[in-house]
XYZ file of C-alpha atoms in Angstrom:
297
model
C 143.147 74.837 48.171
C 144.815 74.231 51.500
C 142.446 73.642 54.383
C 143.581 75.297 57.580
C 142.413 74.242 61.002
C 140.279 77.373 61.269
C 138.641 76.690 57.879
C 137.730 73.177 58.990
C 136.233 74.532 62.197
C 134.211 77.102 60.248
C 132.958 74.432 57.839
C 131.939 72.205 60.744
C 130.068 75.117 62.300
C 128.219 75.909 59.065
C 127.267 72.257 58.641
C 125.869 72.171 62.180
C 123.607 75.182 61.579
C 122.672 74.180 58.007
C 119.620 72.039 58.991
C 118.249 74.883 61.082
C 118.852 77.429 58.304
C 117.154 75.187 55.734
C 114.225 74.588 58.060
C 113.857 78.323 58.649
C 114.058 79.064 54.908
C 111.521 76.422 53.803
C 109.027 76.582 56.690
C 109.162 80.245 57.737
C 110.886 82.555 55.261
C 109.413 81.204 52.017
C 105.813 80.986 53.363
C 106.220 84.513 54.737
C 107.309 85.890 51.365
C 104.614 83.888 49.572
C 101.919 85.303 51.880
C 103.168 88.811 51.074
C 102.939 87.971 47.357
C 99.361 86.748 47.837
C 98.331 90.155 49.193
C 98.523 91.502 45.643
C 96.743 88.571 43.990
C 93.522 86.591 43.882
C 94.217 82.870 44.327
C 91.896 79.968 43.708
C 94.164 77.472 45.429
C 92.113 74.505 44.222
C 93.626 75.218 40.789
C 97.178 75.292 42.132
C 99.689 77.949 41.122
C 97.807 78.473 37.866
C 94.880 79.867 39.835
C 96.807 83.005 40.852
C 95.665 86.282 39.290
C 97.392 89.596 39.965
C 94.944 92.180 41.372
C 97.223 94.964 42.616
C 96.015 96.721 45.751
C 92.446 95.395 45.639
C 92.860 93.285 48.785
C 94.362 96.198 50.702
C 91.491 98.487 49.679
C 89.014 95.795 50.720
C 90.713 95.421 54.092
C 90.596 99.153 54.759
C 86.815 99.100 54.234
C 86.141 95.847 56.107
C 84.258 96.589 59.326
C 84.934 93.075 60.654
C 88.659 93.801 60.729
C 88.080 96.852 62.918
C 85.669 94.976 65.179
C 88.094 92.066 65.504
C 90.969 94.449 66.185
C 88.893 96.166 68.878
C 88.238 92.803 70.540
C 91.957 91.989 70.318
C 92.838 95.279 72.015
C 90.294 94.735 74.802
C 91.533 91.177 75.234
C 95.161 92.298 75.505
C 94.579 95.339 77.737
C 92.616 93.263 80.270
C 94.287 89.843 80.188
C 97.968 90.832 80.213
C 97.966 93.134 83.301
C 95.652 90.754 85.165
C 97.904 87.745 84.494
C 101.027 89.715 85.434
C 99.543 90.994 88.695
C 98.175 87.635 89.833
C 101.368 85.877 88.722
C 103.463 88.335 90.749
C 101.325 87.782 93.853
C 101.627 84.002 93.533
C 105.378 84.271 92.935
C 105.830 86.524 95.983
C 103.933 84.049 98.141
C 105.810 81.007 96.823
C 109.168 82.771 97.149
C 108.696 82.613 100.899
C 108.436 79.401 102.867
C 105.283 77.624 101.713
C 104.377 74.016 102.479
C 104.486 71.815 99.353
C 105.905 74.693 97.297
C 106.976 72.516 94.341
C 103.557 70.877 94.045
C 101.721 74.200 94.201
C 104.061 75.741 91.624
C 103.498 72.787 89.297
C 99.714 72.941 89.677
C 99.658 76.658 88.864
C 101.979 76.248 85.864
C 100.199 73.160 84.510
C 97.388 75.025 82.669
C 99.961 76.922 80.613
C 101.544 73.642 79.503
C 98.249 71.873 78.779
C 96.401 71.747 75.477
C 94.408 74.931 74.905
C 91.763 72.984 73.023
C 91.221 70.596 75.928
C 91.125 73.483 78.401
C 88.658 75.386 76.222
C 86.333 72.380 76.031
C 86.337 72.041 79.829
C 85.693 75.743 80.363
C 82.898 75.712 77.792
C 81.144 73.091 79.911
C 81.811 75.103 83.071
C 80.320 78.215 81.452
C 77.075 76.462 80.497
C 74.413 78.960 81.531
C 71.861 76.425 82.758
C 73.863 73.431 84.004
C 77.431 74.707 84.364
C 79.116 74.654 87.791
C 80.011 78.357 87.662
C 76.405 79.523 87.416
C 75.334 76.824 89.877
C 77.763 78.324 92.393
C 76.545 81.862 91.672
C 72.955 80.764 92.267
C 73.966 79.070 95.512
C 75.271 82.381 96.894
C 72.082 84.240 96.027
C 72.600 85.493 92.450
C 69.276 84.590 90.827
C 70.179 85.715 87.290
C 73.826 84.832 86.638
C 75.484 85.841 83.347
C 74.829 83.881 80.177
C 78.590 83.778 79.614
C 79.325 82.285 76.176
C 75.724 82.719 75.044
C 75.698 86.433 75.870
C 77.244 89.108 73.596
C 77.999 91.157 76.723
C 79.776 88.385 78.628
C 81.329 86.073 76.019
C 84.574 88.021 75.591
C 84.918 88.442 79.357
C 84.470 84.684 79.793
C 87.285 83.933 77.350
C 89.510 86.547 79.008
C 88.988 84.910 82.425
C 89.888 81.498 81.020
C 92.968 82.877 79.240
C 94.212 84.749 82.320
C 93.947 81.473 84.219
C 96.298 79.861 81.680
C 98.729 82.826 81.603
C 99.186 83.041 85.387
C 101.563 80.076 85.578
C 103.855 81.527 82.893
C 104.086 84.898 84.644
C 104.546 83.249 88.047
C 107.505 81.090 86.947
C 109.353 84.033 85.391
C 108.652 86.253 88.395
C 109.940 83.502 90.693
C 113.211 83.480 88.764
C 113.411 87.254 89.046
C 112.660 87.259 92.769
C 115.434 84.783 93.455
C 117.883 87.248 91.930
C 116.992 90.010 94.402
C 119.330 90.232 97.377
C 117.730 89.375 100.700
C 119.830 92.116 102.306
C 117.476 94.693 100.805
C 114.468 93.116 102.492
C 116.330 92.798 105.802
C 117.277 96.464 105.654
C 113.642 97.348 104.917
C 112.517 95.268 107.928
C 114.973 97.152 110.151
C 113.524 100.448 108.870
C 110.038 99.226 109.733
C 108.734 98.895 106.172
C 105.450 97.055 105.751
C 104.933 94.189 103.329
C 103.183 96.525 100.891
C 106.027 99.046 101.042
C 108.616 96.325 100.408
C 106.614 95.098 97.428
C 106.242 98.544 95.842
C 109.686 99.952 96.731
C 111.936 96.903 96.289
C 110.247 94.022 94.493
C 108.419 95.840 91.701
C 111.299 98.189 90.677
C 113.885 95.390 90.647
C 111.588 93.162 88.603
C 111.312 95.645 85.733
C 113.394 93.524 83.312
C 111.267 90.479 84.098
C 108.043 92.464 83.813
C 109.143 93.807 80.445
C 109.819 90.294 79.126
C 106.494 88.971 80.406
C 104.573 91.944 79.044
C 106.024 91.716 75.537
C 105.539 87.948 75.238
C 102.008 87.989 76.655
C 100.930 90.918 74.470
C 102.120 89.062 71.375
C 100.355 85.899 72.563
C 97.147 87.804 73.318
C 97.017 89.245 69.790
C 97.459 85.740 68.379
C 94.647 84.235 70.458
C 92.746 81.679 68.384
C 92.175 78.193 69.818
C 90.028 79.150 72.803
C 87.899 81.532 70.733
C 87.402 79.011 67.934
C 86.463 76.197 70.324
C 84.335 78.142 72.801
C 82.401 80.624 70.626
C 83.748 80.566 67.039
C 83.590 84.361 67.123
C 80.005 84.619 68.349
C 77.539 85.505 69.566
C 76.995 88.392 67.131
C 80.768 88.588 66.456
C 81.339 89.737 70.035
C 84.404 87.493 70.365
C 85.737 87.733 66.815
C 89.519 88.281 66.763
C 91.938 88.774 63.888
C 93.456 85.286 64.020
C 90.001 83.695 63.812
C 88.995 86.043 61.004
C 92.121 85.019 59.069
C 91.172 81.351 59.482
C 87.580 82.007 58.430
C 88.532 83.869 55.267
C 91.365 81.562 54.225
C 89.961 78.111 55.020
C 86.186 78.441 55.341
C 85.582 80.926 52.531
C 88.677 79.720 50.620
C 89.834 83.291 50.055
C 93.502 82.658 50.704
C 94.668 86.001 49.319
C 92.411 88.025 51.597
C 93.365 85.806 54.527
C 97.023 86.605 53.807
C 96.157 90.311 53.700
C 94.531 90.162 57.140
C 97.511 88.209 58.486
C 99.802 91.066 57.453
C 97.450 93.500 59.161
C 97.854 91.427 62.324
C 101.626 91.376 61.876
C 101.785 95.162 61.518
C 99.623 95.640 64.615
C 101.806 93.319 66.719
C 104.968 94.952 65.364
C 103.681 98.456 66.154
C 102.582 97.511 69.686
C 105.925 95.809 70.373
C 107.880 98.849 69.135
C 105.788 101.159 71.315
C 106.476 98.942 74.311
C 110.188 98.901 73.558
C 110.413 102.681 73.127
C 108.483 103.475 76.300
C 110.487 100.973 78.337
C 113.770 102.604 77.355
C 112.726 105.821 79.077
C 112.794 104.276 82.547
C 114.812 101.103 82.222
C 118.567 101.065 81.785
C 118.876 97.346 81.116
C 117.685 97.683 77.503
């Protein structure tokens, strides 16, 4: 066989991507297919592969009747619906402010983005201390301004999920701000100058110029944050472990509990596919609705 120059180039290209393809196959594709196989089995993983027993659709039927899945899914939906818009709005406001002349802009941008880059476990531990109902600084501040009975936060079924949402929004803001800053720098200043000549207020410029031209950026931020919000785990596991009274239980934590605490790996895999289908459906809905008013996609 005669090797042409093009064949050599193709071979070199395939060899360059081979490590990545092998890594994807062994660490993503094969575990994904194996988890799908486990949905139709019962696996005592302490016995190895020999502990697998085929059970058909038993795990799926169990999942359809499991009230904890519906409660966890409800908490996931509340978490996503509240945290994503809040992070996007606050991130946009910070980006708009930093896009103008601000003293020590780089330092401020870094400080706002730092929580997103930090360890979620470490952040969750700090916030758990801050939320302490009797000695935490948050309730101490609330008492200092005249609130005699501040919320119990992580100890209260009514406030625990809200407390985790507040902490998560705080970490998401930096991510949204950085992407919005990149989008704002792509908007021509001539548009704002023309709006100033026409006498437009700051609010009118924001709603008529900034927001419409940032639609591609907003779409990217929304999709990525929605996916991240449905995969929330570390902060819930560290701060409440799903309590009190399952008020902060989410699907990712329920998967962990079933698979590694109760050692029911097959049912854990079943719930993980439920989570996948939910994320996939939400993402498709977002994509379809965006196409109606956005020409870039």
